[in-house]
Amino acid sequence: MRPIALFLALGALAGCSGAQTPLDPWGIQADRIATLTHVLFWGGAVVFLITMAALALAILAPARMRALMGSQRFLIGMGIVFPATVLTALLGYSLGVSRALTQPMSDAPLRIEIIGRQYWWEVRYPDLGEGAVTANALHLPLGREVELNLTSGDVIHSVWVPNLHGKLDMIPGRVNRQRLRADRLGTLRGQCTEFCGQQHSLMAFDVVVQEPQEFDAWVARQRAPVPEPETEEHRRGMQVFGEAGCGACHAVRGTSWAARIAPDLSRVGSRATLAAGALPNTHGNLAGWIAAPQDIKPGNAMPAYARALEGSDLLALASWLGSLR
């Protein structure tokens, strides 16, 4: 039994820190939620201990004390007044925290639009100019309040970045808003938490918190057109992109390809993952994803190109896309 208990304890502790846990808050909203969690947990623990102590006394205490515990006054006090008081206090505290989570911290937050799609995320920065758009990655400036405008392009999704805020649904035809602020540098993980289809569990995204100057430089790169290919392989890769019809679904800034059906690929080489967190972004994984996306993430909308492209063309395409940083 001891190894099992140790394993369970280590599993519980593993959820207390890391890039996806509400118990390691990176902002004021998540801190309030974590505090509420501790208050409810420890409050419930105290009530449980009091209840177990009363049960033990009712069984083991001397007859005089057991008679006292059976009196009408004791039953009303401990059976009605005590739980009603405790639950009312916890309810009032919870409602106060819920209200605080919706209060704005500034009059001019940075607006960020996130559109959930099967099975990826479109992220846009309308306040920062035309072309400030990416996919499957949410970049945030350190210490600045942002307002997430959340909607869906197909079915109901739900976005959750546990270290920053609670989860909120994304509903087609409706915009839900959530304000948050990141106060620590680093990379977190967000996740869809509303079952949305076959690949719901592989619908994640990176949250990158940057210094304001670094964030501004990142936005400038996103808005800039992609550079002209510098090598023959990259030129061939760009040509294959057009010949294969990739531009019918994907956008690449600075070119005639401007579709929004699939993720924007203008700076795909700079992203940490592919296919909404399904794979690390490496040259081999990128080529494999283009060749056989249904083998990696069945049910997604990406067609397979293993038979449509020669091996050299496939590698050239992956090389060119990987160079878009």
Coordinates of C-alpha atoms in Angstrom, one line a residue:
M1 CA 0.0 0.0 0.0
R2 CA 2.9 2.4 0.7
P3 CA 4.1 2.6 -3.0
I4 CA 0.5 3.2 -4.1
A5 CA 0.1 6.0 -1.6
L6 CA 3.4 7.5 -2.6
F7 CA 2.4 7.3 -6.3
L8 CA -0.9 9.0 -5.6
A9 CA 0.8 11.8 -3.6
L10 CA 3.3 12.5 -6.3
G11 CA 0.5 12.6 -8.9
A12 CA -1.4 15.1 -6.8
L13 CA 1.7 17.3 -6.3
A14 CA 2.5 17.2 -10.1
G15 CA -0.7 19.2 -10.6
C16 CA 0.4 22.1 -8.3
S17 CA 2.9 23.6 -10.7
G18 CA 3.8 23.8 -14.3
A19 CA 2.6 25.4 -17.5
Q20 CA -1.0 24.3 -17.1
T21 CA -2.3 24.5 -13.5
P22 CA -4.6 26.9 -11.6
L23 CA -2.5 26.5 -8.5
D24 CA 0.4 28.4 -10.0
P25 CA -1.1 31.8 -10.8
W26 CA 0.6 34.1 -13.2
G27 CA -1.8 37.0 -12.8
I28 CA -4.3 38.6 -10.5
Q29 CA -7.3 36.8 -11.8
A30 CA -5.7 33.4 -11.5
D31 CA -4.5 34.3 -8.0
R32 CA -8.0 35.1 -6.9
I33 CA -9.2 31.8 -8.3
A34 CA -6.4 29.9 -6.5
T35 CA -7.2 31.7 -3.2
L36 CA -10.9 30.7 -3.6
T37 CA -9.8 27.1 -4.2
H38 CA -7.7 27.1 -1.0
V39 CA -10.5 28.7 1.0
L40 CA -13.1 26.2 -0.2
F41 CA -10.8 23.3 0.3
W42 CA -9.6 24.1 3.8
G43 CA -13.1 25.3 4.8
G44 CA -14.5 22.0 3.7
A45 CA -11.7 20.1 5.5
V46 CA -12.5 21.9 8.7
V47 CA -16.2 21.1 8.4
F48 CA -15.4 17.5 7.7
L49 CA -13.1 17.3 10.8
I50 CA -15.8 18.8 13.0
T51 CA -18.4 16.4 11.6
M52 CA -16.1 13.4 12.2
A53 CA -15.3 14.6 15.7
A54 CA -19.0 15.0 16.5
L55 CA -19.7 11.5 15.1
A56 CA -16.9 10.0 17.3
L57 CA -18.3 11.8 20.4
A58 CA -21.8 10.5 19.6
I59 CA -20.4 7.0 19.7
L60 CA -17.7 7.1 22.3
A61 CA -18.4 9.9 24.6
P62 CA -19.9 9.4 28.2
A63 CA -23.6 9.1 28.4
R64 CA -24.0 12.6 29.8
M65 CA -22.3 14.2 26.8
R66 CA -24.2 12.0 24.4
A67 CA -27.4 13.1 26.0
L68 CA -26.3 16.7 25.6
M69 CA -25.6 16.1 21.9
G70 CA -29.1 14.7 21.5
S71 CA -30.7 17.8 22.9
Q72 CA -32.9 20.0 20.7
R73 CA -30.6 23.0 21.3
F74 CA -27.5 21.1 20.2
L75 CA -29.3 19.7 17.1
I76 CA -30.5 23.2 16.0
G77 CA -27.1 24.8 16.6
M78 CA -24.9 22.2 15.0
G79 CA -27.5 20.8 12.5
I80 CA -29.0 24.1 11.2
V81 CA -27.2 27.2 12.4
F82 CA -23.6 26.0 12.0
P83 CA -23.9 24.7 8.4
A84 CA -26.1 27.6 7.3
T85 CA -23.6 30.1 8.7
V86 CA -20.6 28.4 7.1
L87 CA -22.2 27.8 3.7
T88 CA -23.6 31.4 3.6
A89 CA -20.1 32.8 4.4
L90 CA -18.5 30.6 1.7
L91 CA -21.2 31.5 -0.8
G92 CA -20.8 35.2 -0.1
Y93 CA -17.0 35.0 -0.5
S94 CA -17.3 33.0 -3.7
L95 CA -19.7 35.6 -5.2
G96 CA -17.4 38.4 -4.2
V97 CA -14.5 36.7 -6.0
S98 CA -16.7 36.1 -9.1
R99 CA -17.6 39.7 -9.2
A100 CA -13.9 40.8 -8.8
L101 CA -12.9 38.6 -11.7
T102 CA -15.2 40.7 -14.0
Q103 CA -14.0 44.1 -12.9
P104 CA -11.8 46.0 -15.4
M105 CA -8.4 47.1 -14.3
S106 CA -7.9 49.8 -17.0
D107 CA -10.0 51.8 -19.5
A108 CA -7.9 50.8 -22.5
P109 CA -7.0 47.1 -22.5
L110 CA -5.4 45.5 -25.5
R111 CA -8.1 43.7 -27.5
I112 CA -7.3 40.2 -28.8
E113 CA -9.7 38.2 -30.9
I114 CA -9.6 34.4 -30.5
I115 CA -11.7 32.3 -32.9
G116 CA -12.0 28.6 -32.1
R117 CA -12.2 26.3 -35.0
Q118 CA -12.0 22.5 -35.5
Y119 CA -9.3 21.9 -34.4
W120 CA -7.1 25.1 -34.2
W121 CA -7.1 28.7 -32.9
E122 CA -7.1 31.9 -34.9
V123 CA -5.6 34.8 -32.9
R124 CA -6.0 38.4 -34.1
Y125 CA -4.8 41.7 -32.6
P126 CA -7.2 44.3 -34.2
D127 CA -5.8 47.2 -32.1
L128 CA -2.3 46.7 -33.5
G129 CA -3.1 47.1 -37.2
E130 CA -3.8 45.1 -40.3
G131 CA -1.9 41.8 -40.5
A132 CA -1.4 41.3 -36.7
V133 CA -2.6 37.7 -36.8
T134 CA -1.3 34.3 -35.9
A135 CA -2.5 30.8 -35.1
N136 CA -2.3 28.4 -32.2
A137 CA -0.2 30.9 -30.2
L138 CA -1.3 33.7 -27.9
H139 CA 1.4 36.4 -27.3
L140 CA 0.8 38.7 -24.3
P141 CA 2.8 41.8 -23.2
L142 CA 4.0 41.5 -19.6
G143 CA 1.9 43.5 -17.0
R144 CA -0.7 44.9 -19.5
E145 CA -4.4 44.1 -19.2
V146 CA -5.8 42.4 -22.3
E147 CA -9.4 41.7 -23.2
L148 CA -10.0 38.4 -25.0
N149 CA -12.9 38.6 -27.4
L150 CA -13.9 34.9 -27.8
T151 CA -16.1 33.4 -30.5
S152 CA -16.3 30.2 -32.6
G153 CA -16.3 29.6 -36.3
D154 CA -18.1 26.3 -36.2
V155 CA -19.2 24.5 -33.0
I156 CA -19.0 25.4 -29.3
H157 CA -15.5 25.5 -27.9
S158 CA -14.2 26.7 -24.6
V159 CA -10.8 28.4 -23.9
W160 CA -8.9 27.9 -20.7
V161 CA -5.4 29.1 -19.6
P162 CA -5.4 27.8 -16.0
N163 CA -2.5 29.9 -14.9
L164 CA -4.2 33.1 -16.0
H165 CA -8.0 32.8 -15.6
G166 CA -11.0 30.5 -15.6
K167 CA -12.5 28.8 -18.6
L168 CA -15.0 30.6 -20.9
D169 CA -17.2 29.3 -23.7
M170 CA -16.8 30.3 -27.3
I171 CA -20.2 30.2 -29.0
P172 CA -20.9 30.7 -32.8
G173 CA -22.4 34.0 -33.5
R174 CA -21.7 35.4 -30.0
V175 CA -18.7 37.2 -28.5
N176 CA -17.8 36.5 -24.9
R177 CA -15.2 38.7 -23.3
Q178 CA -12.6 37.9 -20.7
R179 CA -10.0 40.3 -19.1
L180 CA -6.7 39.1 -17.7
R181 CA -3.2 40.2 -17.1
A182 CA 0.0 38.2 -17.1
D183 CA 2.6 39.2 -14.5
R184 CA 5.3 36.7 -15.2
L185 CA 7.5 36.0 -18.2
G186 CA 7.5 32.6 -19.9
T187 CA 5.3 30.1 -21.8
L188 CA 2.1 28.6 -20.7
R189 CA -0.4 26.2 -22.3
G190 CA -4.0 26.8 -23.1
Q191 CA -6.6 24.2 -24.0
C192 CA -10.1 23.7 -25.4
T193 CA -12.3 22.5 -22.5
E194 CA -15.6 21.9 -24.3
F195 CA -15.8 18.7 -26.3
C196 CA -15.9 19.8 -29.9
G197 CA -15.2 16.7 -31.9
Q198 CA -12.8 13.9 -32.6
Q199 CA -9.6 15.9 -32.0
H200 CA -10.8 18.0 -29.0
S201 CA -8.0 16.7 -26.8
L202 CA -5.4 17.8 -29.4
M203 CA -6.6 21.4 -29.5
A204 CA -4.1 23.3 -27.5
F205 CA -2.1 26.5 -27.9
D206 CA 1.0 28.2 -26.5
V207 CA 0.7 31.4 -24.4
V208 CA 3.9 33.4 -24.6
V209 CA 4.3 36.3 -22.1
Q210 CA 6.9 38.8 -23.3
E211 CA 8.5 42.0 -22.3
P212 CA 6.6 44.9 -23.9
Q213 CA 9.5 45.8 -26.2
E214 CA 9.8 42.1 -27.3
F215 CA 6.1 41.9 -27.8
D216 CA 6.1 45.0 -30.0
A217 CA 8.9 43.5 -32.1
W218 CA 7.0 40.3 -32.4
V219 CA 3.9 42.2 -33.6
A220 CA 6.0 44.1 -36.2
R221 CA 7.3 40.8 -37.6
Q222 CA 3.7 39.4 -37.8
R223 CA 2.5 42.4 -39.8
A224 CA 5.5 42.5 -42.1
P225 CA 5.3 40.6 -45.5
V226 CA 7.3 37.4 -45.6
P227 CA 10.8 37.8 -47.2
E228 CA 11.6 36.6 -50.7
P229 CA 13.1 33.1 -50.7
E230 CA 16.9 33.2 -50.5
T231 CA 17.7 29.7 -51.7
E232 CA 16.7 27.6 -54.7
E233 CA 15.1 25.1 -52.4
H234 CA 13.0 27.8 -50.7
R235 CA 12.0 29.2 -54.1
R236 CA 10.9 25.7 -55.2
G237 CA 9.0 25.3 -51.9
M238 CA 7.1 28.6 -52.4
Q239 CA 6.3 27.5 -56.0
V240 CA 5.0 24.1 -54.7
F241 CA 2.8 25.9 -52.1
G242 CA 1.1 27.7 -55.0
E243 CA 0.9 24.7 -57.3
A244 CA -0.6 22.4 -54.7
G245 CA -3.4 24.9 -53.9
C246 CA -2.3 25.5 -50.3
G247 CA -3.2 29.2 -50.7
A248 CA -6.9 28.3 -51.1
C249 CA -7.0 27.7 -47.3
H250 CA -3.9 29.4 -45.9
A251 CA -2.7 33.0 -45.8
V252 CA 0.9 34.1 -46.3
R253 CA 1.4 37.9 -45.9
G254 CA 3.0 39.7 -48.7
T255 CA 1.6 37.3 -51.3
S256 CA -1.7 36.8 -53.0
W257 CA -2.6 34.0 -50.6
A258 CA -5.0 35.5 -48.0
A259 CA -7.5 32.8 -47.1
R260 CA -8.8 32.3 -43.6
I261 CA -10.1 28.8 -43.8
A262 CA -6.9 27.3 -42.2
P263 CA -4.1 28.7 -40.0
D264 CA -2.2 31.7 -41.2
L265 CA 1.3 30.5 -42.2
S266 CA 3.1 33.8 -42.5
R267 CA 5.4 33.1 -39.5
V268 CA 4.8 29.4 -39.0
G269 CA 8.5 28.7 -38.7
S270 CA 8.6 30.7 -35.4
R271 CA 5.9 28.7 -33.7
A272 CA 6.8 26.1 -31.1
T273 CA 4.3 23.5 -32.1
L274 CA 2.3 22.3 -35.1
A275 CA -1.3 21.3 -35.5
A276 CA -2.5 23.1 -32.3
G277 CA 0.0 21.6 -30.0
A278 CA 0.0 18.1 -31.5
L279 CA 3.7 18.1 -32.5
P280 CA 6.9 20.0 -31.8
N281 CA 7.7 22.3 -34.8
T282 CA 10.6 20.6 -36.4
H283 CA 11.5 20.2 -40.1
G284 CA 10.7 16.5 -40.1
N285 CA 7.4 17.0 -38.2
L286 CA 6.4 19.7 -40.6
A287 CA 7.0 17.5 -43.6
G288 CA 5.2 14.6 -42.0
W289 CA 2.3 16.8 -41.2
I290 CA 2.0 18.0 -44.8
A291 CA 2.3 14.4 -46.1
A292 CA -0.1 12.6 -43.7
P293 CA -2.1 14.9 -41.4
Q294 CA -4.9 12.4 -41.0
D295 CA -2.4 9.8 -39.6
I296 CA -1.4 12.4 -37.0
K297 CA -4.7 14.0 -36.2
P298 CA -7.6 12.1 -37.7
G299 CA -10.7 14.2 -38.6
N300 CA -9.0 17.5 -39.1
A301 CA -9.6 19.4 -42.4
M302 CA -6.1 19.2 -43.8
P303 CA -5.8 17.0 -46.9
A304 CA -2.9 14.6 -47.2
Y305 CA -0.2 15.4 -49.8
A306 CA 2.0 12.3 -49.6
R307 CA 0.8 11.0 -53.0
A308 CA 0.3 14.4 -54.6
L309 CA 3.9 15.6 -54.1
E310 CA 7.2 14.2 -55.0
G311 CA 9.5 13.7 -52.0
S312 CA 11.9 16.5 -53.0
D313 CA 9.0 18.9 -53.5
L314 CA 7.5 17.9 -50.1
L315 CA 10.9 18.6 -48.4
A316 CA 11.3 21.9 -50.3
L317 CA 7.8 23.0 -49.2
A318 CA 8.5 22.1 -45.5
S319 CA 11.9 23.9 -45.7
W320 CA 10.4 27.1 -47.1
L321 CA 7.6 27.1 -44.5
G322 CA 10.1 26.5 -41.8
S323 CA 12.1 29.5 -42.9
L324 CA 9.1 31.8 -42.4
R325 CA 10.1 33.3 -39.0

